Short mmCIF file of C-alpha atoms in Angstrom, two decimals:
data_model
loop_
_atom_site.label_atom_id
_atom_site.label_comp_id
_atom_site.label_asym_id
_atom_site.label_seq_id
_atom_site.Cartn_x
_atom_site.Cartn_y
_atom_site.Cartn_z
CA MET A 1 -24.87 9.13 -14.23
CA TYR A 2 -21.66 7.95 -12.58
CA ASP A 3 -20.48 4.34 -12.47
CA TYR A 4 -18.81 4.89 -9.08
CA ASP A 5 -19.78 6.80 -5.98
CA LEU A 6 -16.12 6.91 -4.98
CA LEU A 7 -12.76 6.40 -6.65
CA VAL A 8 -9.92 5.98 -4.16
CA VAL A 9 -6.39 6.67 -5.40
CA GLY A 10 -3.79 5.64 -2.86
CA SER A 11 -1.76 3.12 -0.98
CA ALA A 12 -2.26 -0.58 -0.38
CA ASN A 13 -0.16 -2.15 2.38
CA ALA A 14 0.09 -5.33 4.38
CA ASP A 15 -0.32 -4.33 8.04
CA LEU A 16 2.00 -6.24 10.38
CA VAL A 17 0.53 -5.67 13.84
CA ILE A 18 1.98 -6.36 17.30
CA GLY A 19 0.29 -5.54 20.62
CA VAL A 20 2.59 -4.03 23.27
CA GLU A 21 2.18 -2.99 26.89
CA ARG A 22 4.00 0.20 25.95
CA ARG A 23 5.91 1.44 22.96
CA PRO A 24 9.71 1.23 23.24
CA ASP A 25 11.92 4.23 23.86
CA ALA A 26 15.01 4.82 21.73
CA GLY A 27 17.42 1.88 22.07
CA GLU A 28 14.90 -0.19 24.03
CA THR A 29 13.44 -3.61 23.21
CA VAL A 30 10.01 -4.65 24.48
CA LEU A 31 8.13 -7.93 24.08
CA GLY A 32 4.85 -7.97 22.22
CA SER A 33 2.01 -10.24 21.21
CA ASP A 34 1.99 -12.69 18.31
CA LEU A 35 2.35 -11.01 14.92
CA THR A 36 -0.82 -10.70 12.86
CA VAL A 37 -1.00 -9.70 9.19
CA HIS A 38 -3.94 -7.71 7.84
CA PRO A 39 -4.70 -5.96 4.55
CA GLY A 40 -4.25 -2.21 5.00
CA GLY A 41 -2.86 1.01 3.58
CA LYS A 42 -4.85 4.25 3.58
CA GLY A 43 -6.08 3.85 0.02
CA ALA A 44 -7.09 0.22 0.35
CA ASN A 45 -8.67 0.91 3.75
CA GLN A 46 -10.80 3.74 2.42
CA ALA A 47 -11.98 1.66 -0.52
CA VAL A 48 -13.04 -1.24 1.69
CA ALA A 49 -14.69 1.08 4.24
CA ALA A 50 -16.77 2.77 1.54
CA ALA A 51 -17.74 -0.48 -0.14
CA ARG A 52 -18.83 -1.98 3.21
CA LEU A 53 -21.20 0.95 3.61
CA GLY A 54 -22.70 0.28 0.20
CA ALA A 55 -20.82 2.78 -1.95
CA ARG A 56 -19.97 1.77 -5.51
CA THR A 57 -16.20 1.97 -5.14
CA ALA A 58 -13.10 1.59 -7.32
CA LEU A 59 -9.45 1.58 -6.27
CA LEU A 60 -6.44 2.87 -8.22
CA ALA A 61 -3.30 1.55 -6.53
CA ARG A 62 -0.22 -0.60 -7.07
CA VAL A 63 0.78 -3.81 -5.27
CA GLY A 64 3.63 -6.26 -5.68
CA ASP A 65 3.38 -9.62 -7.39
CA ASP A 66 3.64 -11.41 -4.06
CA ALA A 67 1.60 -12.96 -1.24
CA HIS A 68 0.87 -9.59 0.36
CA GLY A 69 -0.39 -8.25 -2.96
CA ARG A 70 -2.72 -11.22 -3.38
CA LEU A 71 -3.99 -10.72 0.17
CA LEU A 72 -4.85 -7.11 -0.66
CA LEU A 73 -6.58 -7.93 -3.93
CA ASP A 74 -8.64 -10.64 -2.25
CA SER A 75 -9.73 -8.29 0.53
CA GLN A 76 -10.82 -5.62 -1.96
CA ARG A 77 -12.85 -8.04 -4.05
CA GLU A 78 -14.44 -9.60 -0.98
CA ALA A 79 -15.63 -6.16 0.13
CA GLY A 80 -17.08 -5.45 -3.32
CA VAL A 81 -14.46 -2.97 -4.55
CA ASP A 82 -13.82 -2.82 -8.30
CA THR A 83 -10.08 -3.63 -8.66
CA VAL A 84 -9.79 -2.86 -12.38
CA GLY A 85 -7.46 0.02 -11.44
CA VAL A 86 -5.13 -2.01 -9.19
CA LEU A 87 -1.76 -2.44 -10.92
CA VAL A 88 0.54 -5.36 -10.07
CA GLY A 89 4.34 -5.42 -10.08
CA GLY A 90 7.25 -3.00 -10.08
CA ALA A 91 8.24 -3.50 -6.43
CA PRO A 92 7.22 -5.55 -3.38
CA THR A 93 3.87 -4.71 -1.81
CA GLY A 94 4.05 -1.91 0.75
CA VAL A 95 4.23 -2.90 4.41
CA ALA A 96 3.15 -1.06 7.58
CA LEU A 97 4.69 -2.04 10.92
CA ILE A 98 2.12 -1.22 13.64
CA THR A 99 2.34 -1.38 17.42
CA VAL A 100 -0.86 -1.05 19.45
CA ASP A 101 -0.87 -0.31 23.20
CA PRO A 102 -3.59 -1.28 25.73
CA SER A 103 -5.39 2.06 25.29
CA GLY A 104 -5.84 1.37 21.57
CA ASP A 105 -3.34 4.01 20.42
CA ASN A 106 -0.98 2.98 17.65
CA SER A 107 2.39 3.89 16.15
CA ILE A 108 3.09 3.09 12.50
CA VAL A 109 6.18 2.84 10.28
CA VAL A 110 5.49 2.39 6.56
CA SER A 111 7.71 0.87 3.87
CA PRO A 112 6.04 2.22 0.69
CA GLY A 113 7.19 -0.51 -1.71
CA ALA A 114 4.93 -0.60 -4.76
CA ASN A 115 3.01 2.45 -3.52
CA GLY A 116 6.04 4.56 -4.40
CA ARG A 117 5.77 3.33 -8.00
CA LEU A 118 2.24 4.59 -8.56
CA THR A 119 3.06 7.30 -11.08
CA PRO A 120 1.37 10.25 -12.82
CA ASP A 121 1.38 8.11 -15.98
CA ASP A 122 -0.71 5.53 -14.13
CA VAL A 123 -3.20 8.26 -13.23
CA ARG A 124 -3.40 9.51 -16.80
CA ALA A 125 -3.91 5.97 -18.08
CA ALA A 126 -6.87 5.59 -15.70
CA GLY A 127 -8.70 8.66 -17.00
CA SER A 128 -11.88 6.67 -17.63
CA LEU A 129 -12.11 5.84 -13.93
CA PHE A 130 -11.93 9.53 -13.01
CA HIS A 131 -14.69 10.46 -15.42
CA ALA A 132 -16.85 7.66 -14.00
CA ALA A 133 -16.48 8.76 -10.35
CA LYS A 134 -18.60 11.28 -8.46
CA VAL A 135 -15.99 11.75 -5.70
CA VAL A 136 -12.24 11.04 -5.71
CA SER A 137 -10.34 10.46 -2.46
CA THR A 138 -6.58 10.35 -2.07
CA GLN A 139 -3.81 10.54 0.57
CA LEU A 140 -0.04 11.07 0.74
CA GLU A 141 1.21 7.47 1.02
CA ILE A 142 1.82 7.71 -2.73
CA PRO A 143 4.20 10.17 -4.46
CA LEU A 144 3.16 13.82 -4.25
CA GLU A 145 3.61 14.20 -8.02
CA THR A 146 0.96 11.48 -8.43
CA VAL A 147 -1.41 13.34 -6.12
CA GLU A 148 -0.81 16.48 -8.21
CA GLU A 149 -1.82 14.52 -11.31
CA VAL A 150 -4.97 13.32 -9.53
CA ALA A 151 -5.89 16.98 -8.95
CA ARG A 152 -5.38 17.72 -12.64
CA THR A 153 -7.30 14.64 -13.84
CA LEU A 154 -10.54 15.26 -11.95
CA ALA A 155 -13.68 15.33 -14.07
CA PRO A 156 -15.28 18.80 -14.20
CA ASP A 157 -18.11 17.95 -11.77
CA SER A 158 -16.14 15.58 -9.50
CA ARG A 159 -15.11 16.39 -5.94
CA LEU A 160 -11.66 15.77 -4.43
CA VAL A 161 -11.27 14.65 -0.81
CA LEU A 162 -7.66 14.71 0.44
CA ASN A 163 -6.24 13.40 3.72
CA PRO A 164 -2.64 14.72 3.81
CA SER A 165 -1.16 11.78 5.70
CA PRO A 166 1.73 11.45 6.25
CA PRO A 167 1.71 15.26 6.22
CA GLN A 168 3.82 17.47 4.01
CA LEU A 169 3.48 20.89 2.43
CA LEU A 170 1.06 20.87 -0.49
CA PRO A 171 1.21 22.81 -3.76
CA SER A 172 -1.47 25.45 -4.29
CA GLU A 173 -2.95 23.63 -7.30
CA VAL A 174 -3.77 20.64 -5.07
CA LEU A 175 -5.11 22.71 -2.19
CA ALA A 176 -7.35 24.67 -4.55
CA VAL A 177 -9.44 21.61 -5.46
CA CYS A 178 -9.67 19.99 -2.01
CA ASP A 179 -13.30 19.83 -0.94
CA PRO A 180 -12.62 19.00 1.82
CA LEU A 181 -9.07 18.77 3.10
CA ILE A 182 -9.39 16.31 6.03
CA LEU A 183 -6.64 16.35 8.65
CA ASN A 184 -5.95 15.83 12.33
CA GLU A 185 -4.20 18.22 14.74
CA HIS A 186 -0.68 17.00 13.91
CA GLU A 187 -1.30 17.16 10.16
CA ALA A 188 -2.84 20.63 10.46
CA LYS A 189 0.25 21.95 12.25
CA VAL A 190 2.58 20.50 9.61
CA ILE A 191 0.55 22.00 6.75
CA LEU A 192 0.38 25.38 8.53
CA GLY A 193 4.07 25.35 9.49
CA GLU A 194 5.00 28.58 11.25
CA GLY A 195 1.42 29.76 10.87
CA ALA A 196 0.35 27.40 13.67
CA ARG A 197 0.89 29.29 16.91
CA ALA A 198 0.75 27.89 20.44
CA GLY A 199 -2.51 28.36 22.29
CA GLU A 200 -4.67 28.66 19.19
CA GLU A 201 -8.00 26.85 18.99
CA PRO A 202 -8.89 24.41 16.18
CA GLU A 203 -11.20 27.07 14.75
CA ASP A 204 -8.11 29.26 14.27
CA TRP A 205 -6.33 26.45 12.43
CA ALA A 206 -9.37 25.98 10.20
CA ARG A 207 -9.43 29.65 9.21
CA LEU A 208 -5.71 29.61 8.43
CA LEU A 209 -6.09 26.40 6.41
CA LEU A 210 -8.99 27.85 4.40
CA ALA A 211 -6.81 30.86 3.62
CA LYS A 212 -4.36 28.49 1.92
CA GLY A 213 -6.94 27.68 -0.75
CA PRO A 214 -9.03 24.54 -0.08
CA ARG A 215 -12.77 24.88 -0.65
CA SER A 216 -13.51 23.28 2.72
CA VAL A 217 -11.66 21.81 5.69
CA VAL A 218 -12.42 19.10 8.25
CA VAL A 219 -10.22 18.89 11.35
CA THR A 220 -10.58 15.66 13.36
CA LEU A 221 -10.07 16.14 17.10
CA GLY A 222 -10.03 12.59 18.48
CA GLY A 223 -12.18 12.32 21.58
CA GLU A 224 -13.41 15.89 21.06
CA GLY A 225 -15.14 15.13 17.76
CA SER A 226 -14.36 17.16 14.67
CA LEU A 227 -14.69 20.59 13.12
CA VAL A 228 -15.93 21.52 9.65
CA ALA A 229 -15.13 24.79 7.93
CA SER A 230 -16.04 26.39 4.60
CA SER A 231 -17.14 29.74 3.24
CA ASP A 232 -20.47 29.07 5.00
CA GLY A 233 -18.77 29.15 8.43
CA ILE A 234 -17.25 26.87 11.05
CA SER A 235 -19.04 24.36 13.25
CA ARG A 236 -18.15 21.61 15.69
CA ILE A 237 -19.30 18.00 15.26
CA PRO A 238 -19.67 16.30 18.66
CA PRO A 239 -17.89 13.00 19.35
CA VAL A 240 -19.62 9.64 19.54
CA LYS A 241 -18.70 8.14 22.91
CA VAL A 242 -17.48 4.51 22.75
CA ARG A 243 -14.80 2.42 24.43
CA ALA A 244 -11.81 2.38 22.06
CA VAL A 245 -10.04 -0.93 21.54
CA ASP A 246 -7.87 -0.12 18.50
CA THR A 247 -7.74 3.16 16.58
CA THR A 248 -6.03 1.60 13.52
CA GLY A 249 -7.96 2.55 10.40
CA ALA A 250 -10.43 4.84 12.18
CA GLY A 251 -9.31 7.91 10.23
CA ASP A 252 -9.61 6.00 6.97
CA SER A 253 -13.15 4.83 7.70
CA PHE A 254 -14.08 8.40 8.72
CA THR A 255 -12.71 9.82 5.46
CA ALA A 256 -14.36 7.15 3.31
CA ALA A 257 -17.74 7.61 4.96
CA LEU A 258 -17.57 11.39 4.67
CA ALA A 259 -16.57 11.22 1.00
CA TRP A 260 -19.42 8.82 0.22
CA ARG A 261 -22.05 10.91 2.02
CA LEU A 262 -20.87 14.08 0.27
CA GLY A 263 -21.39 12.27 -3.02
CA LEU A 264 -24.97 11.53 -1.95
CA GLY A 265 -25.54 15.27 -1.66
CA GLU A 266 -25.32 15.71 2.12
CA SER A 267 -23.92 18.89 3.65
CA LEU A 268 -20.37 18.83 4.98
CA ALA A 269 -21.60 18.93 8.59
CA ASP A 270 -24.09 16.09 8.10
CA ALA A 271 -21.53 13.98 6.27
CA ALA A 272 -18.99 14.55 9.07
CA ALA A 273 -21.56 13.60 11.71
CA TYR A 274 -22.27 10.33 9.89
CA ALA A 275 -18.55 9.71 9.44
CA ALA A 276 -18.06 10.15 13.19
CA ARG A 277 -20.46 7.27 13.80
CA VAL A 278 -18.57 5.08 11.32
CA GLY A 279 -15.27 5.90 12.99
CA ALA A 280 -16.77 5.18 16.40
CA VAL A 281 -17.79 1.66 15.40
CA THR A 282 -14.35 1.10 13.88
CA VAL A 283 -12.42 1.83 17.09
CA THR A 284 -14.45 -0.69 19.10
CA ARG A 285 -12.84 -3.53 17.12
CA GLU A 286 -9.28 -4.70 16.53
CA GLY A 287 -7.59 -4.33 13.16
CA ALA A 288 -8.23 -2.03 10.23
CA GLN A 289 -10.35 -3.41 7.38
CA VAL A 290 -11.91 -6.15 9.51
CA SER A 291 -13.21 -3.47 11.87
CA PHE A 292 -15.06 -1.41 9.23
CA PRO A 293 -18.84 -1.50 9.74
CA THR A 294 -21.72 -2.07 7.39
CA VAL A 295 -24.41 0.58 7.02
CA GLU A 296 -26.69 -1.54 9.24
CA GLU A 297 -24.07 -1.63 12.02
CA VAL A 298 -23.70 2.13 11.88
CA ALA A 299 -27.47 2.56 12.11
CA ALA A 300 -27.52 0.32 15.19
CA LEU A 301 -24.95 2.41 17.08
#
């Protein structure tokens, strides 16, 4: 028996959000809406998204001893996340500066802050959390050496879900335990490097990504749905049609939902189809964590 359905190891940021009619070009200033501050960060977002759906969830992260850090801790506890693994201090809480245009698309600049101080030693010290978790999910808003330690610290029967965002080249020892590697078109092209050729279809990217070592791959395709790939083959997951208001956090809710459903024993395709519904509800609302649905809201879609 596992104490947690999902352990999330990753970032926790304060999201500073401004609505704009259009994003500025280089050297240009544009006026925006009033500033709003929300709890965010890919790690914290995934933990809240999973807990909202009913998953027993823990978070391993680091925040600053400041108002933003308290905001993040409060949001995790309110959602039902176990924060025993959240470390406090070492640097100011990470901050994400987000602009959102009328179509719901966003641009994000992240100041890592305390996220950059989440170390391999912190992972090793949290070994009991890893052995208590059925699935572990992580991202790249924390140091790569820390992600490498996550891959080494997995319990023998645990499953690693990795979203390589922001994207960078990954060592083979990390890729070898990804099940799945979840990435969008931009992230796929960065991971593939020169292997990504113009005119190729997402199925081609998936085959090339699998050749790099992960046990399975999920490529998210925005309005075209997603694609899942493993040794069993490649299949498309159709999109869920909704009117997007704000895409902030949609990828995080998708990843969290997929990781949780995999832990329940669902196939990769079924888990991705459920995750698509979770992501669809998320984009119909403004903000990140406040937009994440409950399991009842997903069922009602």
